CSV table of C-alpha atoms in Angstrom, one decimal:
chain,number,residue,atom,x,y,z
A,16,UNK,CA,0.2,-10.6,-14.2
A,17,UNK,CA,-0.5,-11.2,-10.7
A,18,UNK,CA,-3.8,-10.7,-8.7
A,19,UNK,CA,-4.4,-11.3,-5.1
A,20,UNK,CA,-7.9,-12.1,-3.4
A,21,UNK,CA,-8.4,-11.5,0.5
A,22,UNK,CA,-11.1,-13.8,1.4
A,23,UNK,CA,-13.0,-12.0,3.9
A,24,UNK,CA,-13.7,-7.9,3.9
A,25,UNK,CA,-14.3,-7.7,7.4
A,26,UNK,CA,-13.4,-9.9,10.2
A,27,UNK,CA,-15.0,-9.0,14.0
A,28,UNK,CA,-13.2,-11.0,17.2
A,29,UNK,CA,-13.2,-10.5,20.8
A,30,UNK,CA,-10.1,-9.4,22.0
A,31,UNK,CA,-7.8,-12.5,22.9
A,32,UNK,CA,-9.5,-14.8,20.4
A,33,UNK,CA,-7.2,-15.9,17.9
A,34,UNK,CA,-7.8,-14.6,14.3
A,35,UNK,CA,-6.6,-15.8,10.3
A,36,UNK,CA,-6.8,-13.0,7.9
A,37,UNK,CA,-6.9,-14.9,4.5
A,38,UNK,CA,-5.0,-13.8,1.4
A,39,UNK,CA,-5.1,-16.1,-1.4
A,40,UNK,CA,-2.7,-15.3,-5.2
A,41,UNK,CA,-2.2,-16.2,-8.3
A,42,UNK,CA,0.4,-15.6,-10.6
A,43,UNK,CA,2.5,-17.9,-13.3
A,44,UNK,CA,5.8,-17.1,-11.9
A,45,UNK,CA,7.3,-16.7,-8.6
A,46,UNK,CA,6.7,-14.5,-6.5
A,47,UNK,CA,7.5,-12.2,-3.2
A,48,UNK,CA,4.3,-11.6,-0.4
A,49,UNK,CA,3.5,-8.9,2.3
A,50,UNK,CA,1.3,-8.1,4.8
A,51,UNK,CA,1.1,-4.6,4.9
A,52,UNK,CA,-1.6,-3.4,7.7
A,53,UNK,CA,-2.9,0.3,7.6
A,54,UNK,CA,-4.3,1.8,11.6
A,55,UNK,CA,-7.0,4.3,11.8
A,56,UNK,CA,-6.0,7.6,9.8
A,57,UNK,CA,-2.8,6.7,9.3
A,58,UNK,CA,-0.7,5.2,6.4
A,59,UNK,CA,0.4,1.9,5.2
A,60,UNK,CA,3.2,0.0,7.2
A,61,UNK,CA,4.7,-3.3,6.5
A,62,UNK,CA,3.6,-5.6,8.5
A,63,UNK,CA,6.0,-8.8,7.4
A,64,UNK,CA,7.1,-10.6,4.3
A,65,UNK,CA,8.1,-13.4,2.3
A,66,UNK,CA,10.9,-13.4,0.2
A,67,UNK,CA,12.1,-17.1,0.6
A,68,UNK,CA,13.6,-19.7,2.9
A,69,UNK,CA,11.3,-21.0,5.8
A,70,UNK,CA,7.9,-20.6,4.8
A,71,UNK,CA,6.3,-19.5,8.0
A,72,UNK,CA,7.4,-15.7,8.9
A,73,UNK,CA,7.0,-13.7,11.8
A,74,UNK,CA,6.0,-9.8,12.1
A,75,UNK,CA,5.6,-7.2,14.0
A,76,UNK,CA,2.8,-7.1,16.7
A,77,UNK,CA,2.9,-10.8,17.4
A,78,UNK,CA,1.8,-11.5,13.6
A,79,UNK,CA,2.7,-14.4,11.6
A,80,UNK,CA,2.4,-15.7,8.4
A,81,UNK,CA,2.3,-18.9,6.5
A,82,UNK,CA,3.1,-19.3,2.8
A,83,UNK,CA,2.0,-22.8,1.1
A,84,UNK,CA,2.9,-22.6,-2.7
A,85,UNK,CA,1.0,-25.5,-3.4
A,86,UNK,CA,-2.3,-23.6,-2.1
A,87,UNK,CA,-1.1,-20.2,-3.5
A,88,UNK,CA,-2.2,-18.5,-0.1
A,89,UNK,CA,-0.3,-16.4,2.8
A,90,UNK,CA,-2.5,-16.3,5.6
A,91,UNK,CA,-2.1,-14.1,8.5
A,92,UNK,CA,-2.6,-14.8,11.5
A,93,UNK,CA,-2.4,-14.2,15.6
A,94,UNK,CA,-2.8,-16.6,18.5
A,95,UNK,CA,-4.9,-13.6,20.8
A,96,UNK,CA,-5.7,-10.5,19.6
A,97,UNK,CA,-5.8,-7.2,21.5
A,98,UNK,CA,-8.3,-4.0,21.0
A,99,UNK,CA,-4.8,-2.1,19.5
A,100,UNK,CA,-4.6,-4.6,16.4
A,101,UNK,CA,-7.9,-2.7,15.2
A,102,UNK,CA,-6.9,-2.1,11.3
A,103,UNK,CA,-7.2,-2.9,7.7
A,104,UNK,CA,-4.9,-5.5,6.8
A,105,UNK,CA,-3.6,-5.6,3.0
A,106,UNK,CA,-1.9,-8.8,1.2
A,107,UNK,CA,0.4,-7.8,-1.4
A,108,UNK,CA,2.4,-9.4,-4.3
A,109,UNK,CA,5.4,-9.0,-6.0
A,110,UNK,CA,7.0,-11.1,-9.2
A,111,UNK,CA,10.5,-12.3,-8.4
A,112,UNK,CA,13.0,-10.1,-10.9
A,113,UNK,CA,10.2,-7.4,-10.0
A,114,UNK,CA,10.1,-3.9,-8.1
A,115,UNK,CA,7.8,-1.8,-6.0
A,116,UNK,CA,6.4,-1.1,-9.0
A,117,UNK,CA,4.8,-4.1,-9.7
A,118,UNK,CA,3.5,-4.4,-6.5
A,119,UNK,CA,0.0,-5.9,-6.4
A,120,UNK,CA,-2.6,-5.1,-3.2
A,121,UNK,CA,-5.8,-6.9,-2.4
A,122,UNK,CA,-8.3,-4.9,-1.3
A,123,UNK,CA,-8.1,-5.1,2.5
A,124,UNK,CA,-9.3,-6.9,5.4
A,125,UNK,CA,-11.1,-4.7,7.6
A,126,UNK,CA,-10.1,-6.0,11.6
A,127,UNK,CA,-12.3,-5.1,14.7
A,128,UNK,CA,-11.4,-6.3,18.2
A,129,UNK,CA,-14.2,-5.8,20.5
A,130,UNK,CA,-13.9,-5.6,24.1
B,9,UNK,CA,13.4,10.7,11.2
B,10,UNK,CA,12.3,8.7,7.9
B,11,UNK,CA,8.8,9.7,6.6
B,12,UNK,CA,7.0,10.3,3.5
B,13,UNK,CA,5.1,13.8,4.1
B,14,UNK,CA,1.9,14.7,2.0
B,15,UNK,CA,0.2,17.6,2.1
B,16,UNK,CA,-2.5,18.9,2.7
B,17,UNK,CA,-4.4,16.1,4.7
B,18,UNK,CA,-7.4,17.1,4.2
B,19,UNK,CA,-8.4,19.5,1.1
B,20,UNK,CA,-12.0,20.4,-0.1
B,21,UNK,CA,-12.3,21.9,-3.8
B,22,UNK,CA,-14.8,22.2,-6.6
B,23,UNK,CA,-15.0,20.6,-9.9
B,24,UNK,CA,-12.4,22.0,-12.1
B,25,UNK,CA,-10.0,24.1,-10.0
B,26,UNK,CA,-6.3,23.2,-10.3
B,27,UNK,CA,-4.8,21.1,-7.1
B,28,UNK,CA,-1.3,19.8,-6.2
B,29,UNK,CA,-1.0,17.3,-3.6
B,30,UNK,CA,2.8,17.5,-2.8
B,31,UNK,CA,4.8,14.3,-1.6
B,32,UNK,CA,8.4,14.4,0.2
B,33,UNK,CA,10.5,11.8,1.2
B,34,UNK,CA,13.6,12.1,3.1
B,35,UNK,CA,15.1,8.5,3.0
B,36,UNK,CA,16.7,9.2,-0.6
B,37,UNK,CA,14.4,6.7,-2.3
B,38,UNK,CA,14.6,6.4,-6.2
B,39,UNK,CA,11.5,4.6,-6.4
B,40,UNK,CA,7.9,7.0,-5.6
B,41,UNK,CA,4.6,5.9,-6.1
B,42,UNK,CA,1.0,7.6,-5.3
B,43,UNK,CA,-2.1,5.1,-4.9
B,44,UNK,CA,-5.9,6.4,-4.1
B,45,UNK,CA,-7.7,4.2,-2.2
B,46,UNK,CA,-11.8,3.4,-2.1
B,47,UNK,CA,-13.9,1.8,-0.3
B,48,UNK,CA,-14.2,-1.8,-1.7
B,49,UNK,CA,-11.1,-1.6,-4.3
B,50,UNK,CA,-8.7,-1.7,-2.1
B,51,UNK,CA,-4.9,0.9,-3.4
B,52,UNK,CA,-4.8,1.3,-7.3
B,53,UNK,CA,-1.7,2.5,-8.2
B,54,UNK,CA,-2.2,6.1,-10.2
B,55,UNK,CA,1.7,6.9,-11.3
B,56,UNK,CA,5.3,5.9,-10.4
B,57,UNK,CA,8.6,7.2,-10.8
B,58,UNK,CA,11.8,5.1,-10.3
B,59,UNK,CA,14.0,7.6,-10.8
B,60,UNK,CA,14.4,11.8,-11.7
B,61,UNK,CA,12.7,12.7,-14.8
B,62,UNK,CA,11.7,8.7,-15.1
B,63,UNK,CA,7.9,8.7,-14.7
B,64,UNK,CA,5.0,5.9,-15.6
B,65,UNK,CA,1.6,5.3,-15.6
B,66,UNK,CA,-0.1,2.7,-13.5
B,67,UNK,CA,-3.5,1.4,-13.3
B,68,UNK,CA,-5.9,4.4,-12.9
B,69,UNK,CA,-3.6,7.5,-14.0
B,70,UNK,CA,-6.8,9.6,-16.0
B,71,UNK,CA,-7.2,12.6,-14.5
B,72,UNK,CA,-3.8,13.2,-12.8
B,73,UNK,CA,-0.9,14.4,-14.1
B,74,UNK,CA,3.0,14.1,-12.3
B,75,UNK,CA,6.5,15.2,-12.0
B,76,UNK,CA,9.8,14.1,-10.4
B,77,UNK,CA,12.0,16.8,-11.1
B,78,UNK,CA,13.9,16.2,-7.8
B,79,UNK,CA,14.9,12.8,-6.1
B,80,UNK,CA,13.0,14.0,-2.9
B,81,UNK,CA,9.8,15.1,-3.9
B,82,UNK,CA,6.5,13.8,-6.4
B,83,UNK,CA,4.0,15.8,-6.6
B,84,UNK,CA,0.4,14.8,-7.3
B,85,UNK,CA,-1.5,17.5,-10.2
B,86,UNK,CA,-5.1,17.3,-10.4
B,87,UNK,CA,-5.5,19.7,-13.8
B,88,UNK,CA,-9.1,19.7,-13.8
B,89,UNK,CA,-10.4,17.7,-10.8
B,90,UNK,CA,-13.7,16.2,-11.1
B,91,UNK,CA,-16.2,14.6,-8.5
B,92,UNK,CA,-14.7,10.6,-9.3
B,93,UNK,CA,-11.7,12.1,-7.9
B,94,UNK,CA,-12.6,12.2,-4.2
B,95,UNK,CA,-10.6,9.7,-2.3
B,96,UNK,CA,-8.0,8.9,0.0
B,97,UNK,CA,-4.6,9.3,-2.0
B,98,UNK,CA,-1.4,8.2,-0.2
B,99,UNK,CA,2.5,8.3,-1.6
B,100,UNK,CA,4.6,6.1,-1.1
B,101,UNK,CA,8.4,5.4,-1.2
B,102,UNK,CA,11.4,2.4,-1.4
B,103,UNK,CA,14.5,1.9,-2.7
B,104,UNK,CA,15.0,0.6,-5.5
B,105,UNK,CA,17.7,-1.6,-7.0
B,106,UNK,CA,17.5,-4.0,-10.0
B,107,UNK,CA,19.9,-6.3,-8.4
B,108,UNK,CA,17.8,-6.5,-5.6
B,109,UNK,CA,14.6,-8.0,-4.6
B,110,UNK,CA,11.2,-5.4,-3.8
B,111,UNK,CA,11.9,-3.0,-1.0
B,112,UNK,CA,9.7,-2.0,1.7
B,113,UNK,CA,7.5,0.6,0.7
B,114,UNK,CA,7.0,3.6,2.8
B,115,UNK,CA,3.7,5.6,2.9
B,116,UNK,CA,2.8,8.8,3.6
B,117,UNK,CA,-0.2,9.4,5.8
B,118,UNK,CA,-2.8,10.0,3.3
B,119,UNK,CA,-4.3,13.2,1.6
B,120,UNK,CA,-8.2,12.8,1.9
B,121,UNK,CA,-9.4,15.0,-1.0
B,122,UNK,CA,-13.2,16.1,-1.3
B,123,UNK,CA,-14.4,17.2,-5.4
B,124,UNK,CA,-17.4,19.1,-5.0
């Protein structure tokens, strides 16, 4: 089975500081990882992903994301943050030969930019 | 437009009368999910359905009962509905393909339910 642990419940920045949401995993086989990030009163959206191939990925919203197998962690991140990237921020995994069934959330990063 | 639409939003009941949160999807999905969502735990996944008439349990599926008697729609039943019950539930959809790796899921808004 897979379990994934985001580091920090909330994170509070100034807008245009740089921010690194942390998402660490385990599992004992391969898997896929998300970002999925979820705005005031709305739903979830995917944010980026990881399926394979260069390990750094980019996102939406100037987000990136950095996979390192050997540290079993996919941390977000964004050089300057603005008021608008206000959000809860989810890190999801995903065996390999899996579905969206066995999709497994953290339990989200909580983002505040402040003026 | 593609969307996943839940209704209601917002519903306020009492302990033990009958509720359907409806869920519809028009992106012709075979793969619908619903998750509540608490404060501190993060989305637990409640049931799924990868296909008509194909329906599972996930992780916290007490309480709730489901149906996918069309490809479109996955409607949420609350039989008896009881104060643990209030949360933010959300539905959610992707395709799905064994051949394939995990699609993108696709959420509904949310239904914030209130068990009196």
């Amino acid at each position: 089975a897979q379990s994934v642990t985001q580091l920090d419940s909330q994170v509070p920045v100034f807008e245009e500081a740089p921010v690194e949401l942390r998402c660490n995993y385990s599992s004992s086989v391969s898997v896929y990882l998300f970002w999925y990030v979820q705005y005031p009163n709305q739903g979830l959206q995917l944010l980026l992903k990881y399926l394979s191939g260069s390990t750094l990925v980019k996102g939406i919203n100037g987000f990136e994301a950095e996979f390192n197998k050997s540290q079993t962690s996919f941390h977000l991140r964004k050089p300057s943050v603005h008021i608008s990237d206000t959000a809860e921020y989810f890190c999801a995994v995903s065996p390999f030969q899996g579905g969206s069934e066995k999709l497994v959330f953290g339990k989200g990063t909580k983002l505040t930019v402040n003026p | 437009e593609a969307q996943v639409t839940q209704n209601p939003r917002y519903l306020i009941t009492v302990t033990g009368k009958k509720l359907t949160v409806t869920c519809s999807q028009n992106m012709n999905h075979e793969y619908m999910s619903w998750y509540r969502q608490d404060p501190g735990l993060g989305l637990r996944q409640i049931y799924y359905s990868m296909n008509v008439e194909v329906t599972d349990k996930g992780d916290v599926p007490e309480g709730y009962k489901v149906s996918r008697k069309e490809k479109r729609n996955f409607p949420l039943i609350l039989e008896s509905p009881s104060p643990n019950q209030t949360s933010l539930y959300f539905c959610a959809s992707s395709h799905h393909d064994l051949n394939s790796v995990t699609g993108e899921l696709f959420f509904g808004e949310g239904s914030r339910l209130t068990v009196l």
